[in-house]
mmCIF file of C-alpha atoms in Angstrom:
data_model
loop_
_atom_site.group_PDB
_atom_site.id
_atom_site.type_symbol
_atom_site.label_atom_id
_atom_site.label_comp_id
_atom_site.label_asym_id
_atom_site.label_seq_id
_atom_site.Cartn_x
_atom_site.Cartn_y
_atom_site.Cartn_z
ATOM 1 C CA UNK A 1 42.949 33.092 -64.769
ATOM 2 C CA UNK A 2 39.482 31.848 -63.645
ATOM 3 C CA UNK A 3 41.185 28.654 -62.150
ATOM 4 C CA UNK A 4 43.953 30.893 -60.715
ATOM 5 C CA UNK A 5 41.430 32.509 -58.180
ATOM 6 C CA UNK A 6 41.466 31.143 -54.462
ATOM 7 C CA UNK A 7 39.242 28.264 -54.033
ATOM 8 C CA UNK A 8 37.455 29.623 -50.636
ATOM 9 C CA UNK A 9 37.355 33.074 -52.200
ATOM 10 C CA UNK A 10 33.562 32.557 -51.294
ATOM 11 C CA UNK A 11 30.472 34.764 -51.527
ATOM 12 C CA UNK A 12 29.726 36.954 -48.287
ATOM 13 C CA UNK A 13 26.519 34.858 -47.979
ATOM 14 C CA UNK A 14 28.173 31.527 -47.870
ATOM 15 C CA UNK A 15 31.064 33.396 -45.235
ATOM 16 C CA UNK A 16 28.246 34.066 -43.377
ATOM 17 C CA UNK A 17 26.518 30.532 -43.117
ATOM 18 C CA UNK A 18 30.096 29.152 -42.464
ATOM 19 C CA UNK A 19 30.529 31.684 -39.364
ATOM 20 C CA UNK A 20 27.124 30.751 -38.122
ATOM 21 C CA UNK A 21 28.088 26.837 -38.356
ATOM 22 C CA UNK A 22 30.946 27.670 -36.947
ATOM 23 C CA UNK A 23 29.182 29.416 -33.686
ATOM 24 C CA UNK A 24 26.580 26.537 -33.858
ATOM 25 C CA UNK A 25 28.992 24.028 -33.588
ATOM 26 C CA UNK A 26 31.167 25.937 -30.820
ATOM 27 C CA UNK A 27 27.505 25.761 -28.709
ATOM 28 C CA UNK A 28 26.923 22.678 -28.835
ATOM 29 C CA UNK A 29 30.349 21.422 -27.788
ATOM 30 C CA UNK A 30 29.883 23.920 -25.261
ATOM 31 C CA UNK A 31 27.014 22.156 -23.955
ATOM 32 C CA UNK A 32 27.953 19.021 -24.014
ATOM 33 C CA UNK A 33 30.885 19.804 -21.766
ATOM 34 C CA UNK A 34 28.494 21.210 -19.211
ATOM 35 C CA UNK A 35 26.260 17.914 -19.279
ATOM 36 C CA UNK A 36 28.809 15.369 -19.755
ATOM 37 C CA UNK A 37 31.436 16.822 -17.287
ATOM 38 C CA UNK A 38 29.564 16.321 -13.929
ATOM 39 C CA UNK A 39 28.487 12.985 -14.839
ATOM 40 C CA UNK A 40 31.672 12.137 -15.649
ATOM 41 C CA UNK A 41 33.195 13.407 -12.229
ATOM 42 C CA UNK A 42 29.797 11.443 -10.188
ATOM 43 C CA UNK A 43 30.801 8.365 -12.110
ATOM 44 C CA UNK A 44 34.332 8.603 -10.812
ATOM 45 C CA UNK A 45 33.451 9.800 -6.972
ATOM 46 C CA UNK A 46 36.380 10.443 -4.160
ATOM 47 C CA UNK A 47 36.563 6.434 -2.912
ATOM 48 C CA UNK A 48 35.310 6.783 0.824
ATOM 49 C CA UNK A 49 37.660 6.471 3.592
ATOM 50 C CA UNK A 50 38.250 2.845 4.555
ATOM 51 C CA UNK A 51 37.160 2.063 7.663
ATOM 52 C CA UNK A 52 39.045 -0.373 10.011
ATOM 53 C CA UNK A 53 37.651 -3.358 11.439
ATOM 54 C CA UNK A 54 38.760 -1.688 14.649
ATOM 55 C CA UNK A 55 36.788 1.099 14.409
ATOM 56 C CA UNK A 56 33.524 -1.022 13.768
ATOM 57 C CA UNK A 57 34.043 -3.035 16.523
ATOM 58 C CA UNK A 58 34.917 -1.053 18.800
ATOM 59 C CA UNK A 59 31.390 0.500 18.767
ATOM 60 C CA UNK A 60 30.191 -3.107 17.782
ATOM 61 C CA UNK A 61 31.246 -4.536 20.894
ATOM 62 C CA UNK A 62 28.949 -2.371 23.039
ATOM 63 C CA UNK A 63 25.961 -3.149 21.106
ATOM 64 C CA UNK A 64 23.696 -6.384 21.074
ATOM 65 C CA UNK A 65 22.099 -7.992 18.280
ATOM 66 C CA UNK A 66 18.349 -9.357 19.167
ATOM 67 C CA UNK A 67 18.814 -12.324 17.001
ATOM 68 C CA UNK A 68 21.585 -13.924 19.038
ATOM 69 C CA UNK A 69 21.135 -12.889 22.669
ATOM 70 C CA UNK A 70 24.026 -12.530 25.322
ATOM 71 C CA UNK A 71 26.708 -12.433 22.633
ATOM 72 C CA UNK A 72 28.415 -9.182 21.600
ATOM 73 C CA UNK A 73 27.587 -7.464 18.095
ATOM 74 C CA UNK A 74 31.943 -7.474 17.430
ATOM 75 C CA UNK A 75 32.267 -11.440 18.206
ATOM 76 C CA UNK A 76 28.719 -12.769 16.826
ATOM 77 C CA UNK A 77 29.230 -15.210 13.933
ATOM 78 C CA UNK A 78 25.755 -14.675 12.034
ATOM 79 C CA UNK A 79 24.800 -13.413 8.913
ATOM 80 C CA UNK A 80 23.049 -10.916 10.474
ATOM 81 C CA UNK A 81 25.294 -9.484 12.754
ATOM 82 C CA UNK A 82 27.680 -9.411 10.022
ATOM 83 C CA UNK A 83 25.088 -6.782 8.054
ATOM 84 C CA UNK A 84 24.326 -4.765 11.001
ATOM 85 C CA UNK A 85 28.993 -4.367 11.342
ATOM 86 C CA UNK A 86 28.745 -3.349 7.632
ATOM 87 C CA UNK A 87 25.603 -1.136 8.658
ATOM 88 C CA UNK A 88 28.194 0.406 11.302
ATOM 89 C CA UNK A 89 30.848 0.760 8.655
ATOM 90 C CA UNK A 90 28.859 2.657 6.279
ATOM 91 C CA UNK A 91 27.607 4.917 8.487
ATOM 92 C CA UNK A 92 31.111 5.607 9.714
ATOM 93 C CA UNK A 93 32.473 6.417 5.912
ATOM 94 C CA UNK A 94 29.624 8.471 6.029
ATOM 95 C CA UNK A 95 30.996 10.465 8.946
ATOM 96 C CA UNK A 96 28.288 9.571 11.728
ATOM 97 C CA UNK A 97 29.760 9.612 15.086
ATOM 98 C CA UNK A 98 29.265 6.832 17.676
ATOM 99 C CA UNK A 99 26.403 8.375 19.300
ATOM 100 C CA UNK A 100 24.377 8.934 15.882
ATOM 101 C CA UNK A 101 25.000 5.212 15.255
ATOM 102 C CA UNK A 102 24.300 4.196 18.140
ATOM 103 C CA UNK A 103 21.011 6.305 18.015
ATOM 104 C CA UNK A 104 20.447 4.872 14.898
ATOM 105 C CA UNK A 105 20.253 1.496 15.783
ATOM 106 C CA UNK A 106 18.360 2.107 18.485
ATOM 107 C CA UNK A 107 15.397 3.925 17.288
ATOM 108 C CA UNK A 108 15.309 0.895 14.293
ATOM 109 C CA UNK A 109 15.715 -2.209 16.340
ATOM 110 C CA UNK A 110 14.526 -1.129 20.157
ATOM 111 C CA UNK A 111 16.981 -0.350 23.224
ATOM 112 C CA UNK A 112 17.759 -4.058 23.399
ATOM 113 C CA UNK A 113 20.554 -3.438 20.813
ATOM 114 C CA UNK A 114 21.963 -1.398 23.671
ATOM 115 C CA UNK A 115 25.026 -3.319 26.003
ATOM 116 C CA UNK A 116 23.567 -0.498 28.891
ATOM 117 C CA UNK A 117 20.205 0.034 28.570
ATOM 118 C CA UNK A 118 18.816 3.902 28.769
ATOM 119 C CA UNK A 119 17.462 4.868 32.021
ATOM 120 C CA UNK A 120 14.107 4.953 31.298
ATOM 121 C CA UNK A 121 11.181 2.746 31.787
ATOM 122 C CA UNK A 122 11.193 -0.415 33.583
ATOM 123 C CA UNK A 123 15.521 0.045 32.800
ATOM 124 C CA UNK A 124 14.871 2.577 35.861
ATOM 125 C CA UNK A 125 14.983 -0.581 38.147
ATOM 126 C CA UNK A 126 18.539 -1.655 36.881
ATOM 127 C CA UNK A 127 20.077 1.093 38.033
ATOM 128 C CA UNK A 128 17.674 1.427 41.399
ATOM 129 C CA UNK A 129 17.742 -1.772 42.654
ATOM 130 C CA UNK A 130 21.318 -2.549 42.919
ATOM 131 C CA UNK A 131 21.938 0.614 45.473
ATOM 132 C CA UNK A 132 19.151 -0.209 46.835
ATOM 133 C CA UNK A 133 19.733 -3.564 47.791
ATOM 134 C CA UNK A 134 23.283 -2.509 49.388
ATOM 135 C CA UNK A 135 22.016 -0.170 51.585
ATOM 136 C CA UNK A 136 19.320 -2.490 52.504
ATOM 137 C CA UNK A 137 22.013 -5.355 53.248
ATOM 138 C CA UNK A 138 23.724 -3.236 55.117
ATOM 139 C CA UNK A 139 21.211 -2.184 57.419
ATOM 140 C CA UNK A 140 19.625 -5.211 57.907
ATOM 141 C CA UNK A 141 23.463 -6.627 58.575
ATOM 142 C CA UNK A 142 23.862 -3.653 61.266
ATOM 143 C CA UNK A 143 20.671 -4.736 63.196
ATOM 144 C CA UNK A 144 21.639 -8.541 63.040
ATOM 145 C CA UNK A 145 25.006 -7.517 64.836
ATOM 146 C CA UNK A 146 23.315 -4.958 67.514
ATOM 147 C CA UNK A 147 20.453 -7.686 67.988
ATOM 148 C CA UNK A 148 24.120 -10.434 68.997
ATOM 149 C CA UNK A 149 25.799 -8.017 70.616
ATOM 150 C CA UNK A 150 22.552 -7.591 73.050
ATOM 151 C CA UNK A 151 21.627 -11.014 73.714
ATOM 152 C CA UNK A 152 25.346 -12.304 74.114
ATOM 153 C CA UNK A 153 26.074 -13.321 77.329
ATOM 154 C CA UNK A 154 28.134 -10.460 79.968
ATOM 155 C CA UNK A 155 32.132 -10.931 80.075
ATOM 156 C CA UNK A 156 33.105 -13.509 82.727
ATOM 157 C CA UNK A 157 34.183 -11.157 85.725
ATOM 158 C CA UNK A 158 37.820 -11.722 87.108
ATOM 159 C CA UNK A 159 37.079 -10.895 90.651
ATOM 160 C CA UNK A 160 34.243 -11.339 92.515
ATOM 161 C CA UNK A 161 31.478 -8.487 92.402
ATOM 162 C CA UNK A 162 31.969 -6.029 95.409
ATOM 163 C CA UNK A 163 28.065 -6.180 97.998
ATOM 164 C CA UNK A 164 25.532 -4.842 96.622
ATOM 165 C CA UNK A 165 26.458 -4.383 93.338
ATOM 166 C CA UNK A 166 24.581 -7.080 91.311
ATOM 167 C CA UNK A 167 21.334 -7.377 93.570
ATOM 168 C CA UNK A 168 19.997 -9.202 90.803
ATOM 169 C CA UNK A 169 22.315 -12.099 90.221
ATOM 170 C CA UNK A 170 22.502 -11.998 94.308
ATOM 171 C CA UNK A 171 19.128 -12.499 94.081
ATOM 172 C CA UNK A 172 18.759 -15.659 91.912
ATOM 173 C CA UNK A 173 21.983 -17.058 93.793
ATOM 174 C CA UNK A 174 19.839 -16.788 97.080
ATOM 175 C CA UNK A 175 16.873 -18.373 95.292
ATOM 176 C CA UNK A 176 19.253 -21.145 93.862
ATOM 177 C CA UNK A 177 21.156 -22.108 97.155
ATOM 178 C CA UNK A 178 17.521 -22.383 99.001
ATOM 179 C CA UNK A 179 16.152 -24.207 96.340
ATOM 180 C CA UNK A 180 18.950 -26.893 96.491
ATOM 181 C CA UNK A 181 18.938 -27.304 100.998
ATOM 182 C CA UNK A 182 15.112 -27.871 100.566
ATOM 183 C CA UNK A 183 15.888 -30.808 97.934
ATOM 184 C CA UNK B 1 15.572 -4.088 92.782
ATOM 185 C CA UNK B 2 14.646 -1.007 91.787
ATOM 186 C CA UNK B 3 17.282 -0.798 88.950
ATOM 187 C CA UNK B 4 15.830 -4.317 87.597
ATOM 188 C CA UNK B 5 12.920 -2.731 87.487
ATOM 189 C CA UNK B 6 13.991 0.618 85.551
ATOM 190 C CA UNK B 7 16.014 -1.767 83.277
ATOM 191 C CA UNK B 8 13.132 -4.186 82.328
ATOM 192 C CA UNK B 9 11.146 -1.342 82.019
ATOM 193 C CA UNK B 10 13.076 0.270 79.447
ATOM 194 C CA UNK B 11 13.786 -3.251 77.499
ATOM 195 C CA UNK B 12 9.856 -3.312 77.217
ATOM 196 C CA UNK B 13 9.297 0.267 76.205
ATOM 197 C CA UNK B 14 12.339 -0.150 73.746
ATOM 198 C CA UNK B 15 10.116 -3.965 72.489
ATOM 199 C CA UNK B 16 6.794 -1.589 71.801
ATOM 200 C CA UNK B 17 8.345 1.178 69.771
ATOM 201 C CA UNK B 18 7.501 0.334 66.237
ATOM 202 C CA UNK B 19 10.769 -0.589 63.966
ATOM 203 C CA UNK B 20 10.763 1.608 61.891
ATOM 204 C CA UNK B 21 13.732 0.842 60.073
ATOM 205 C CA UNK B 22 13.187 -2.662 59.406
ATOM 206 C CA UNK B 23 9.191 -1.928 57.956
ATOM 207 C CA UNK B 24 10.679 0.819 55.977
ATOM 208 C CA UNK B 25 13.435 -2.052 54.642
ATOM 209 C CA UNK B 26 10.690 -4.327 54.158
ATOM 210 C CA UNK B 27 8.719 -2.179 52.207
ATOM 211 C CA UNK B 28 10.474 -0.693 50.239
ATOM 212 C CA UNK B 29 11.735 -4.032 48.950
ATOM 213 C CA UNK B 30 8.055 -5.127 48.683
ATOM 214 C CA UNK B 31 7.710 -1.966 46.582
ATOM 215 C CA UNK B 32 10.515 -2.747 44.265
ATOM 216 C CA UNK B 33 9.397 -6.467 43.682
ATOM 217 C CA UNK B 34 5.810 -5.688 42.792
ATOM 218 C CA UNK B 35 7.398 -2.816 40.437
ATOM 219 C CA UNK B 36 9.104 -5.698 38.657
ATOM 220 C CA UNK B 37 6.452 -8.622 38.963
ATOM 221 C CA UNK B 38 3.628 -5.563 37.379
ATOM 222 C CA UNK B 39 6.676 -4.733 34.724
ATOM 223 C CA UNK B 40 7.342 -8.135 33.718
ATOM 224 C CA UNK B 41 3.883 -9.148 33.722
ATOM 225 C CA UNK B 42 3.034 -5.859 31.773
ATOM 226 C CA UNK B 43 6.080 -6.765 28.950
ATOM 227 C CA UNK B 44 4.796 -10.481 28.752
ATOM 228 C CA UNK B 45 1.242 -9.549 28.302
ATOM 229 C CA UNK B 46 -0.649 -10.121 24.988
ATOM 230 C CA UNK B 47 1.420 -12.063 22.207
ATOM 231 C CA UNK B 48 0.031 -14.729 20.461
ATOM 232 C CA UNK B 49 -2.894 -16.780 21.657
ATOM 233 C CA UNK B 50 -5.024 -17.625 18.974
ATOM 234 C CA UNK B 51 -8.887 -16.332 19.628
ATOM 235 C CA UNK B 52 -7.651 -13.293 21.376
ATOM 236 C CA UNK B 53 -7.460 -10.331 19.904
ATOM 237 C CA UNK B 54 -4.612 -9.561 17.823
ATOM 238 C CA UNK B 55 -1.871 -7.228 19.122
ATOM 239 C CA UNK B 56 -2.854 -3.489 17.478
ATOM 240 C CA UNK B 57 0.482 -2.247 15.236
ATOM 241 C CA UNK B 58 1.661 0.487 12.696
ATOM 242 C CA UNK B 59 3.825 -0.724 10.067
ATOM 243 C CA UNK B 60 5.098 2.001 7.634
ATOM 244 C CA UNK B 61 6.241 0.567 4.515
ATOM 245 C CA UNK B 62 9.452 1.052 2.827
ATOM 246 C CA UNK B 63 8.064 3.173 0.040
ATOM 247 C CA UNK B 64 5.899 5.140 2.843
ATOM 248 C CA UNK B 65 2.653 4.088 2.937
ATOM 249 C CA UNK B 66 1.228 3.739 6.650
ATOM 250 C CA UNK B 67 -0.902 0.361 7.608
ATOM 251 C CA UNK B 68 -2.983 0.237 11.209
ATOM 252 C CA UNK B 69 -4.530 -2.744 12.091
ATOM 253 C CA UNK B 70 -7.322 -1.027 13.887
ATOM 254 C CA UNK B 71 -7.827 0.623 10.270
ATOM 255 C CA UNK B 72 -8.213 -3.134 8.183
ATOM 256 C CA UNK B 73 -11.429 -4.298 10.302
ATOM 257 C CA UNK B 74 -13.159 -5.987 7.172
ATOM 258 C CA UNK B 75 -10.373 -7.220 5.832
ATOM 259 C CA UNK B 76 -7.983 -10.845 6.628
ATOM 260 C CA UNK B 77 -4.326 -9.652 7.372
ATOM 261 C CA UNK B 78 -1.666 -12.025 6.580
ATOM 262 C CA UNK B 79 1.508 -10.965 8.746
ATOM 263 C CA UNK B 80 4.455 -12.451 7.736
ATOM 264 C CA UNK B 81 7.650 -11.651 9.848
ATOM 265 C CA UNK B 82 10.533 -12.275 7.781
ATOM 266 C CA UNK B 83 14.856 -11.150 7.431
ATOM 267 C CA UNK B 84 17.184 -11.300 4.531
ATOM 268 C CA UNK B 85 19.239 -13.370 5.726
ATOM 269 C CA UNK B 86 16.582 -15.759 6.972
ATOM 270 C CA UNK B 87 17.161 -18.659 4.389
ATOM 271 C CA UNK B 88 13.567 -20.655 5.687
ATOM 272 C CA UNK B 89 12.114 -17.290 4.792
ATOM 273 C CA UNK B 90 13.007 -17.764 0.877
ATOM 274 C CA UNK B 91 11.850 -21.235 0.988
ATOM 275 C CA UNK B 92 8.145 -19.444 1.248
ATOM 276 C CA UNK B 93 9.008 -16.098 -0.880
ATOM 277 C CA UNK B 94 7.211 -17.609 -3.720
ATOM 278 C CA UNK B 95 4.113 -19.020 -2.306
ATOM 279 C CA UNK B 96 3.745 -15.847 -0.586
ATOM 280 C CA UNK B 97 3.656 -14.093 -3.289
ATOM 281 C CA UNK B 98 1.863 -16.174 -5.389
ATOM 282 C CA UNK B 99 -1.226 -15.954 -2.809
ATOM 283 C CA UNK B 100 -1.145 -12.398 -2.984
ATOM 284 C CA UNK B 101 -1.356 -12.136 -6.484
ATOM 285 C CA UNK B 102 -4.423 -14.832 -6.090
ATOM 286 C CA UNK B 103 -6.436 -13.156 -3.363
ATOM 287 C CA UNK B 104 -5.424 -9.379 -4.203
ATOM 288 C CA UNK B 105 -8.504 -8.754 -6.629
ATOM 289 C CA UNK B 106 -10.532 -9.821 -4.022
ATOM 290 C CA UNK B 107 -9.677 -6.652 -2.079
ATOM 291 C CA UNK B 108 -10.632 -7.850 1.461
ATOM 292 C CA UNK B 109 -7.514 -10.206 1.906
ATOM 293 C CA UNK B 110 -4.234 -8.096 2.508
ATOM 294 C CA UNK B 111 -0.713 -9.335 3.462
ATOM 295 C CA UNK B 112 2.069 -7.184 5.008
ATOM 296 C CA UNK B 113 5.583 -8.273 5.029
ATOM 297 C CA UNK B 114 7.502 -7.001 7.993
ATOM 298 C CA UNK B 115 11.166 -7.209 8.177
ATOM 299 C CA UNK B 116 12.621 -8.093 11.509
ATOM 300 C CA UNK B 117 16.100 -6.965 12.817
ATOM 301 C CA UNK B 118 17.212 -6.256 8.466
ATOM 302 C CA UNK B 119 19.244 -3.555 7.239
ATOM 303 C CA UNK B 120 16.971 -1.447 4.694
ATOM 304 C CA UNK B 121 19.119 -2.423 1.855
ATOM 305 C CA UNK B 122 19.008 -5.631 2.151
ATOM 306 C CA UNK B 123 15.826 -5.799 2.990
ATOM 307 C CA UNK B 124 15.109 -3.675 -0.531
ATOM 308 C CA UNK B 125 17.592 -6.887 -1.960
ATOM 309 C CA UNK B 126 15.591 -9.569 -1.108
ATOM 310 C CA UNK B 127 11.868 -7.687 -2.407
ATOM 311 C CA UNK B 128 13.361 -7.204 -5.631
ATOM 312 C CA UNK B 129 15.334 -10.542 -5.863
ATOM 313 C CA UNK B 130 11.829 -12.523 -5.031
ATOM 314 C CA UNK B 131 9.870 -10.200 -6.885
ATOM 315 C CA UNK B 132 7.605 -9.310 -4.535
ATOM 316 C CA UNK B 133 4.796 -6.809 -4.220
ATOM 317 C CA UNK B 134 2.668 -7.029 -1.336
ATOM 318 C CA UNK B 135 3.506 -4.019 1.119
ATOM 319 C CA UNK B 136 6.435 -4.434 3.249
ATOM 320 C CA UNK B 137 8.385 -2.235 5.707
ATOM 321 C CA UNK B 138 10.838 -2.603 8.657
ATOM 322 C CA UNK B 139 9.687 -3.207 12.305
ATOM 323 C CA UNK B 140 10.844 -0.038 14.008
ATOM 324 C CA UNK B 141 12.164 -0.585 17.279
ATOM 325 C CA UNK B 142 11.021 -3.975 16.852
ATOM 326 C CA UNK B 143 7.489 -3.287 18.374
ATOM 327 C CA UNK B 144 5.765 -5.880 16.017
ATOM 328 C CA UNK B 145 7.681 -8.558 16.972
ATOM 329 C CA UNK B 146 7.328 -7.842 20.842
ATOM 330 C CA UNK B 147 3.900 -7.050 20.577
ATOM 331 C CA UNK B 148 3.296 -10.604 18.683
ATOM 332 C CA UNK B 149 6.333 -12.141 20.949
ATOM 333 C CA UNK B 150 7.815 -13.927 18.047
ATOM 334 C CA UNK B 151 10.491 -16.150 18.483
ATOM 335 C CA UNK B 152 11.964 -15.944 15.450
ATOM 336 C CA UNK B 153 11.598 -16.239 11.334
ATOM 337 C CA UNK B 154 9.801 -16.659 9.586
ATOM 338 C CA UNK B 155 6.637 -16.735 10.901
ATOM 339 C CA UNK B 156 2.688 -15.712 10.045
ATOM 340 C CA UNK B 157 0.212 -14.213 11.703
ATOM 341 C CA UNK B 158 -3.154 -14.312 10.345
ATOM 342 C CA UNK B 159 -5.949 -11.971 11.735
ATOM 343 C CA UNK B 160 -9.547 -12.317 10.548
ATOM 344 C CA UNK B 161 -12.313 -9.256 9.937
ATOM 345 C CA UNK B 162 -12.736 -8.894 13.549
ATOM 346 C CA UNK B 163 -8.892 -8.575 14.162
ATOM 347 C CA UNK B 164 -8.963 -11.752 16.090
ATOM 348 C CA UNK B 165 -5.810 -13.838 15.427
ATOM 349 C CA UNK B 166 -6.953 -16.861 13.665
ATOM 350 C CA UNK B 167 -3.838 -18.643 13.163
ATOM 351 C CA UNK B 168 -0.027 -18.789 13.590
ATOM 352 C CA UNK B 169 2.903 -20.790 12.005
ATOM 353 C CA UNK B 170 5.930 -20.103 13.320
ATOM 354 C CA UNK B 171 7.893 -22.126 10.306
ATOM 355 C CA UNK B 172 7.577 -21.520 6.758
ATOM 356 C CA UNK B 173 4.645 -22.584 3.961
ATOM 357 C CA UNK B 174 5.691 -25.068 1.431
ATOM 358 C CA UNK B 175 2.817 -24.577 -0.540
ATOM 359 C CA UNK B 176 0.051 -21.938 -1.505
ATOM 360 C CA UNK B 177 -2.361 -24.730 -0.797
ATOM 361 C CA UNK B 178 -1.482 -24.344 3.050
ATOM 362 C CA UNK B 179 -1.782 -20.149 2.874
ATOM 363 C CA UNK B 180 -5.134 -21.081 1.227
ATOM 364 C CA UNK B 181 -6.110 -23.532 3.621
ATOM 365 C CA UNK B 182 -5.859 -20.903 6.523
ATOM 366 C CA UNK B 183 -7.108 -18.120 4.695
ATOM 367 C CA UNK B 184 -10.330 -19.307 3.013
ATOM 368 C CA UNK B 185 -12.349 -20.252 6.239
ATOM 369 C CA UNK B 186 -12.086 -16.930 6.988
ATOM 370 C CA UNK B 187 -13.532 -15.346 4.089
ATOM 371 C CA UNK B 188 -16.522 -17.846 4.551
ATOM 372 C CA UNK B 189 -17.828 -15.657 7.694
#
């Protein structure tokens, strides 16, 4: 009969050790789901938009890059124009808008990475001079044409002037013919 | 007669009022020019000329730390402008490096690495590739590199006690016998 009786007809005490295993256990996996989970989701993050080589240059192309001077950030072969486009590109997957970027490079590597320079500073005179120099073209080219149109010589006159009416010319005409019977 | 008289009369009054117009043209495109000659001349000033004193700067680090030349009288400054992407500028990595490590227990020889025109990361790429350990940080807004007018990397700038620049090479060192040749006299004075 002895060998008849359930095997896990245990003692209360060993029920009880098995229930607290049990709860243990169910802890522990417990745990481990909360630490293991989030790491697992960070080591499998959302890929980041891809960002066109459009996009890049078509802030690129208004931006300079000190190392090669005159040419365009989009069109410059070097290798380090080619880290400052990737530079752009991150920031873009990032979400920064063109102005941030564009701030961004600016307060790292000077104005000069700017195609139009802020109006600040000496950069004042690019935007005063040209204006400046129209106007004064233009004036200077209205006093040139008053200063012809002064000393250019009176319209030949069809008929001939009624008496009295140039006393000056009549004058020097008087002056002229005497001059020329005393010869 | 009388009219030639009225009209020369009026020509000569008209010849001895001042033109204004013209002197105010005149000036104020004498104004703009010496705006731009004082600019220009302003921009081009200091730079590198070896006796003078050394252009003052602020380079903060990549890991934070803040260096002012006006605060490292006392002490020979090795400047050394250099880029990731600069390959001239990892033909002296090593020797760089390997001076530092020489003349750092002395404490009054200190060498900052500035990186010109780099992105951070790869700036932080190339330290750790080279292994290097003397203090080096980005030139914000590229001040440095005005201030010392550099045309390009890498190039060193080496300032004595005084903050007088000593010496410039505008190519890279192919030894650590050359750094020491240009340091060492100035740890004699």
């Amino acid at each position: 009969m002895r060998n008849n009786q359930p095997f896990r007809d245990v003692s209360p005490t060993r029920r009880m050790t098995a229930a607290l295993l049990w709860m243990v256990g169910l802890l522990l996996l417990a745990g481990m789901t909360l630490i293991f989970v989030p790491q697992a989701s960070a080591q499998n993050p959302t890929p980041p938009p891809a960002i066109s080589d459009d996009q890049v240059n078509a802030i690129a192309k208004e931006m300079y890059c000190p190392v090669c001077e005159n040419t365009p950030l989009d069109v410059c072969p070097t290798q380090a124009c080619a880290e400052w486009r990737e530079l752009i590109r991150e920031k873009l997957a990032e979400g920064w808008s063109e102005a941030q970027i564009k701030q961004y490079f600016v307060d790292r590597f000077g104005d000069r990475v700017l195609a139009t320079p802020p109006a600040r500073g000496l950069n004042w005179l690019v935007y005063v001079i040209p204006p400046i120099a129209i106007l004064l073209g233009v004036f200077l080219l209205y006093s040139a044409f008053r200063a012809w149109r002064r000393s250019a010589p009176p319209p030949a006159q069809a008929s001939p002037p009624a008496a009295g009416s140039a006393p000056a010319s009549d004058e020097y005409v008087r002056r002229l013919e005497e001059e020329l019977r005393n010869r | 007669m009388s009219e030639v008289i009225t009209e020369s009369t009026q020509k000569v009054a008209a010849r001895s009022r001042p033109p204004w117009g013209r002197i105010l043209a005149w000036g104020g495109l004498a104004v703009l020019l010496a705006l731009l000659f004082f600019g220009l001349l302003r921009t081009q000033s200091g730079g590198k000329r070896i006796g003078a004193r050394a252009p003052e700067f602020t380079l903060t680090t990549f890991d934070g730390q803040t260096y002012r030349l006006e605060e490292l009288r006392g002490k020979v400054v090795v400047v050394n402008f250099w880029a990731s992407w600069c390959k001239p500028c990892e033909q002296e990595a090593d020797e760089l490096e390997a001076a530092w490590r020489y003349y750092q227990p002395r404490g009054d020889v200190l060498f900052l690495g500035v990186a010109w025109t780099d992105t951070d990361k790869k700036s932080l790429e190339y330290l750790q590739k080279f292994g290097i350990t003397y203090p080096n940080g980005p030139d914000l807004g590229t001040r440095m590199a005005q201030a010392y007018r550099i045309t390009g990397v890498p190039e060193t700038y080496i300032i004595d006690r005084n903050g007088v620049l000593a010496y410039a090479k505008l190519s890279p060192f192919l030894s650590i016998e050359e750094l020491k040749s240009a340091i060492d006299p100035l740890l004699e004075d």
